[in-house]
Amino acid sequence: MTTFGMRPPALEPEATRELLPHDAVVDLAGERAASGTEDVLTALDADLVGLAPVKTRIREIAALLLVDRVRARFGVATGRPNLHMCFTGGPGTGKTTVATRMAELLHRLGHVRKGHLVSVTRDDLVGQYVGHTAPKTREVLKRAMGGVLFIDEAYSLYRAENERDYGVEAIEILLQVMENQREDLVVILAGYRDRMDAFFSSNPGMGSRIAHHIAFPDYSTAELEEIGRLMLASEGYTLSREAEEAFREYIGLRREQPRFANARSVRNAIERARLRHAGRLVEGSDRVGLSELTTLLPSDFRASRVFQGGAT
Ligand SMILES: Nc1ncnc2c1ncn2[C@@H]1O[C@H](COP(=O)(O)OP(=O)(O)OP(=O)(O)O)[C@@H](O)[C@H]1O
Ligand SMILES: [Mg+2]
């Protein structure tokens, strides 16, 4: 189980504000600026390559929560919107990263008190023995309260082949908490599209409580290259023109090989290129300048097994 960042409350609680008269006019742009959500949305656009439909949906959710807040100031009653989500997509398509940003956004808009993300898998929720599952699941829920509970490979909670599997118990408890919209918690299920579809067919209760199904497509080669460029820039590396070519070839080949994991594979490739670069410098030169220290060469990529036709 992993927990990411907790922050102090962002917006003034509704209750401390007086209701506005019915003919009042609210500065929506001002409200938006005060919420600080524009920072999160701008960062999302700048830091994440592609994912246009995902970004659109997140903007829509942000707008809904903002408008709900303003409506509440006039005393217009709005139920808490259902924001439980399902992120479907292959490995390394940005699901965990987007979930973390989403937690921050929901916090800034006052939907959750803390805005942290608790990331779990089946083993964190489901016990091995009778009586172990409920306390485990409740403990996780307790930790996630006030934030986002992200359940990776959520389809594995349900094992159709085993009638007595304890996963069902965890699902029941999750359903109760998800149903109770007063709870200060958003649940995000993540997993491959086909397996999540099968999971929802077997667990219609779960499917009906998920309001937002968001698909994370595999990245194109051009997007993967762009992601690589962003990663390299943020770590203070540049590619020689020939190295850029090698990197592009690398991505093209790696995509076709087993266990390809989109942006995660790009990150791993860069990590290994950094190792080769460092080894090359330490072995080969007594004196180095900034340019050598920051420039990756084609050999830093071409030494990879990917070029010999095998996955790394
Ligand atoms: N669109 C993107 N732009 C830039 N970087 C990205 C993008 N998508 C993912 N990354 C980076 O790729 C890495 C993997 O992303 P992330 O862990 O969010 O993927 P995931 O879908 O959760 O993968 P998995 O299914 O393997 O858990 C992270 O370092 C993340 O920052
Ligand atoms: Mg992930």
PDB file of C-alpha atoms in Angstrom, residues 59-189:
ATOM      1  CA  ARG A  59     -11.707  19.690 -16.586  1.00  0.00           C
ATOM      2  CA  GLU A  60     -15.397  18.821 -16.706  1.00  0.00           C
ATOM      3  CA  ILE A  61     -15.286  17.333 -13.218  1.00  0.00           C
ATOM      4  CA  ALA A  62     -13.439  20.393 -11.924  1.00  0.00           C
ATOM      5  CA  ALA A  63     -16.055  22.664 -13.489  1.00  0.00           C
ATOM      6  CA  LEU A  64     -18.904  20.653 -11.972  1.00  0.00           C
ATOM      7  CA  LEU A  65     -17.457  20.867  -8.481  1.00  0.00           C
ATOM      8  CA  LEU A  66     -16.800  24.579  -8.830  1.00  0.00           C
ATOM      9  CA  VAL A  67     -20.319  25.289 -10.048  1.00  0.00           C
ATOM     10  CA  ASP A  68     -21.716  23.128  -7.226  1.00  0.00           C
ATOM     11  CA  ARG A  69     -19.831  25.255  -4.714  1.00  0.00           C
ATOM     12  CA  VAL A  70     -21.207  28.454  -6.163  1.00  0.00           C
ATOM     13  CA  ARG A  71     -24.741  27.044  -6.261  1.00  0.00           C
ATOM     14  CA  ALA A  72     -24.396  26.093  -2.611  1.00  0.00           C
ATOM     15  CA  ARG A  73     -23.625  29.737  -1.814  1.00  0.00           C
ATOM     16  CA  PHE A  74     -27.102  30.598  -3.060  1.00  0.00           C
ATOM     17  CA  GLY A  75     -28.526  27.792  -0.990  1.00  0.00           C
ATOM     18  CA  VAL A  76     -29.281  25.635  -4.021  1.00  0.00           C
ATOM     19  CA  ALA A  77     -29.087  22.116  -2.668  1.00  0.00           C
ATOM     20  CA  THR A  78     -26.941  19.727  -4.630  1.00  0.00           C
ATOM     21  CA  GLY A  79     -26.236  16.180  -3.593  1.00  0.00           C
ATOM     22  CA  ARG A  80     -22.608  15.204  -3.528  1.00  0.00           C
ATOM     23  CA  PRO A  81     -21.843  14.141  -7.081  1.00  0.00           C
ATOM     24  CA  ASN A  82     -20.792  10.554  -7.586  1.00  0.00           C
ATOM     25  CA  LEU A  83     -17.125  10.725  -8.518  1.00  0.00           C
ATOM     26  CA  HIS A  84     -16.122   7.086  -8.246  1.00  0.00           C
ATOM     27  CA  MET A  85     -14.167   6.229 -11.355  1.00  0.00           C
ATOM     28  CA  CYS A  86     -12.696   3.456 -13.389  1.00  0.00           C
ATOM     29  CA  PHE A  87      -9.438   4.001 -15.293  1.00  0.00           C
ATOM     30  CA  THR A  88      -8.959   1.389 -17.978  1.00  0.00           C
ATOM     31  CA  GLY A  89      -5.789   0.959 -19.963  1.00  0.00           C
ATOM     32  CA  GLY A  90      -2.578  -0.952 -20.394  1.00  0.00           C
ATOM     33  CA  PRO A  91       0.469  -0.712 -18.162  1.00  0.00           C
ATOM     34  CA  GLY A  92       2.334   2.578 -18.056  1.00  0.00           C
ATOM     35  CA  THR A  93      -0.441   4.652 -19.639  1.00  0.00           C
ATOM     36  CA  GLY A  94      -0.523   7.182 -16.791  1.00  0.00           C
ATOM     37  CA  LYS A  95      -3.359   5.861 -14.614  1.00  0.00           C
ATOM     38  CA  THR A  96      -1.583   6.193 -11.269  1.00  0.00           C
ATOM     39  CA  THR A  97      -0.147   9.580 -12.216  1.00  0.00           C
ATOM     40  CA  VAL A  98      -3.548  10.954 -13.198  1.00  0.00           C
ATOM     41  CA  ALA A  99      -5.157   9.518 -10.043  1.00  0.00           C
ATOM     42  CA  THR A 100      -2.646  11.423  -7.912  1.00  0.00           C
ATOM     43  CA  ARG A 101      -3.455  14.666  -9.731  1.00  0.00           C
ATOM     44  CA  MET A 102      -7.149  13.947  -9.407  1.00  0.00           C
ATOM     45  CA  ALA A 103      -6.801  13.580  -5.626  1.00  0.00           C
ATOM     46  CA  GLU A 104      -5.128  16.973  -5.449  1.00  0.00           C
ATOM     47  CA  LEU A 105      -7.831  18.544  -7.594  1.00  0.00           C
ATOM     48  CA  LEU A 106     -10.681  17.062  -5.549  1.00  0.00           C
ATOM     49  CA  HIS A 107      -9.028  18.407  -2.450  1.00  0.00           C
ATOM     50  CA  ARG A 108      -8.636  21.906  -3.836  1.00  0.00           C
ATOM     51  CA  LEU A 109     -12.304  21.927  -4.761  1.00  0.00           C
ATOM     52  CA  GLY A 110     -13.233  20.902  -1.252  1.00  0.00           C
ATOM     53  CA  HIS A 111     -14.646  17.510  -2.277  1.00  0.00           C
ATOM     54  CA  VAL A 112     -12.274  15.565  -0.021  1.00  0.00           C
ATOM     55  CA  ARG A 113     -10.654  16.852   3.163  1.00  0.00           C
ATOM     56  CA  LYS A 114      -7.064  15.727   2.699  1.00  0.00           C
ATOM     57  CA  GLY A 115      -6.411  14.885  -0.943  1.00  0.00           C
ATOM     58  CA  HIS A 116      -3.991  12.025  -0.451  1.00  0.00           C
ATOM     59  CA  LEU A 117      -3.959   8.921  -2.624  1.00  0.00           C
ATOM     60  CA  VAL A 118      -3.840   5.456  -1.105  1.00  0.00           C
ATOM     61  CA  SER A 119      -2.839   2.973  -3.770  1.00  0.00           C
ATOM     62  CA  VAL A 120      -3.612  -0.687  -3.108  1.00  0.00           C
ATOM     63  CA  THR A 121      -3.954  -4.037  -4.826  1.00  0.00           C
ATOM     64  CA  ARG A 122      -5.956  -7.133  -3.969  1.00  0.00           C
ATOM     65  CA  ASP A 123      -3.438  -8.320  -1.356  1.00  0.00           C
ATOM     66  CA  ASP A 124      -3.928  -5.159   0.704  1.00  0.00           C
ATOM     67  CA  LEU A 125      -7.682  -5.754   0.879  1.00  0.00           C
ATOM     68  CA  VAL A 126      -8.212  -9.492   0.881  1.00  0.00           C
ATOM     69  CA  GLY A 127      -7.010 -11.829   3.625  1.00  0.00           C
ATOM     70  CA  GLN A 128      -5.842 -15.439   3.353  1.00  0.00           C
ATOM     71  CA  TYR A 129      -8.086 -16.828   6.062  1.00  0.00           C
ATOM     72  CA  VAL A 130     -11.672 -16.556   7.144  1.00  0.00           C
ATOM     73  CA  GLY A 131     -12.281 -13.363   9.126  1.00  0.00           C
ATOM     74  CA  HIS A 132      -9.177 -11.558   7.834  1.00  0.00           C
ATOM     75  CA  THR A 133     -10.667  -9.720   4.899  1.00  0.00           C
ATOM     76  CA  ALA A 134     -13.106  -7.371   6.617  1.00  0.00           C
ATOM     77  CA  PRO A 135     -10.543  -5.882   9.029  1.00  0.00           C
ATOM     78  CA  LYS A 136      -8.005  -5.497   6.225  1.00  0.00           C
ATOM     79  CA  THR A 137     -10.433  -3.740   3.917  1.00  0.00           C
ATOM     80  CA  ARG A 138     -11.748  -1.519   6.730  1.00  0.00           C
ATOM     81  CA  GLU A 139      -8.215  -0.532   7.698  1.00  0.00           C
ATOM     82  CA  VAL A 140      -7.448   0.495   4.108  1.00  0.00           C
ATOM     83  CA  LEU A 141     -10.698   2.454   3.890  1.00  0.00           C
ATOM     84  CA  LYS A 142      -9.865   4.224   7.131  1.00  0.00           C
ATOM     85  CA  ARG A 143      -6.493   5.282   5.761  1.00  0.00           C
ATOM     86  CA  ALA A 144      -8.025   6.460   2.500  1.00  0.00           C
ATOM     87  CA  MET A 145     -10.811   8.546   4.094  1.00  0.00           C
ATOM     88  CA  GLY A 146     -10.527  12.169   3.057  1.00  0.00           C
ATOM     89  CA  GLY A 147      -8.709  11.214  -0.116  1.00  0.00           C
ATOM     90  CA  VAL A 148      -8.702   8.818  -3.036  1.00  0.00           C
ATOM     91  CA  LEU A 149      -8.542   5.040  -2.785  1.00  0.00           C
ATOM     92  CA  PHE A 150      -6.873   3.729  -5.939  1.00  0.00           C
ATOM     93  CA  ILE A 151      -7.324  -0.005  -6.484  1.00  0.00           C
ATOM     94  CA  ASP A 152      -4.917  -1.277  -9.103  1.00  0.00           C
ATOM     95  CA  GLU A 153      -5.888  -4.379 -11.089  1.00  0.00           C
ATOM     96  CA  ALA A 154      -9.262  -4.147  -9.386  1.00  0.00           C
ATOM     97  CA  TYR A 155     -10.656  -7.004 -11.504  1.00  0.00           C
ATOM     98  CA  SER A 156      -8.552  -9.398  -9.421  1.00  0.00           C
ATOM     99  CA  LEU A 157     -10.877  -8.767  -6.459  1.00  0.00           C
ATOM    100  CA  TYR A 158     -13.322 -11.128  -8.118  1.00  0.00           C
ATOM    101  CA  ARG A 159     -12.272 -14.660  -8.974  1.00  0.00           C
ATOM    102  CA  ALA A 160     -15.049 -16.281 -10.913  1.00  0.00           C
ATOM    103  CA  GLU A 161     -13.393 -19.695 -10.676  1.00  0.00           C
ATOM    104  CA  ASN A 162     -13.504 -19.736  -6.880  1.00  0.00           C
ATOM    105  CA  GLU A 163     -16.896 -19.457  -5.224  1.00  0.00           C
ATOM    106  CA  ARG A 164     -15.470 -19.144  -1.738  1.00  0.00           C
ATOM    107  CA  ASP A 165     -12.908 -16.492  -2.575  1.00  0.00           C
ATOM    108  CA  TYR A 166     -12.663 -13.773   0.080  1.00  0.00           C
ATOM    109  CA  GLY A 167     -12.460 -11.050  -2.585  1.00  0.00           C
ATOM    110  CA  VAL A 168     -16.257 -10.935  -2.636  1.00  0.00           C
ATOM    111  CA  GLU A 169     -16.201  -9.855   1.000  1.00  0.00           C
ATOM    112  CA  ALA A 170     -13.918  -6.930   0.191  1.00  0.00           C
ATOM    113  CA  ILE A 171     -16.183  -5.947  -2.714  1.00  0.00           C
ATOM    114  CA  GLU A 172     -19.240  -5.940  -0.409  1.00  0.00           C
ATOM    115  CA  ILE A 173     -17.561  -3.618   2.069  1.00  0.00           C
ATOM    116  CA  LEU A 174     -16.307  -1.322  -0.681  1.00  0.00           C
ATOM    117  CA  LEU A 175     -19.806  -1.147  -2.140  1.00  0.00           C
ATOM    118  CA  GLN A 176     -21.296  -0.023   1.165  1.00  0.00           C
ATOM    119  CA  VAL A 177     -18.785   2.783   1.511  1.00  0.00           C
ATOM    120  CA  MET A 178     -19.083   3.818  -2.135  1.00  0.00           C
ATOM    121  CA  GLU A 179     -22.856   3.906  -1.897  1.00  0.00           C
ATOM    122  CA  ASN A 180     -22.784   6.265   1.052  1.00  0.00           C
ATOM    123  CA  GLN A 181     -22.092   9.476  -0.848  1.00  0.00           C
ATOM    124  CA  ARG A 182     -21.696  11.387   2.401  1.00  0.00           C
ATOM    125  CA  GLU A 183     -18.374   9.673   2.899  1.00  0.00           C
ATOM    126  CA  ASP A 184     -15.402  11.778   2.152  1.00  0.00           C
ATOM    127  CA  LEU A 185     -13.809   9.292  -0.218  1.00  0.00           C
ATOM    128  CA  VAL A 186     -13.444   8.738  -3.939  1.00  0.00           C
ATOM    129  CA  VAL A 187     -12.666   5.242  -5.199  1.00  0.00           C
ATOM    130  CA  ILE A 188     -10.791   4.757  -8.464  1.00  0.00           C
ATOM    131  CA  LEU A 189     -10.603   1.243  -9.891  1.00  0.00           C
TER     132      LEU A 189
END
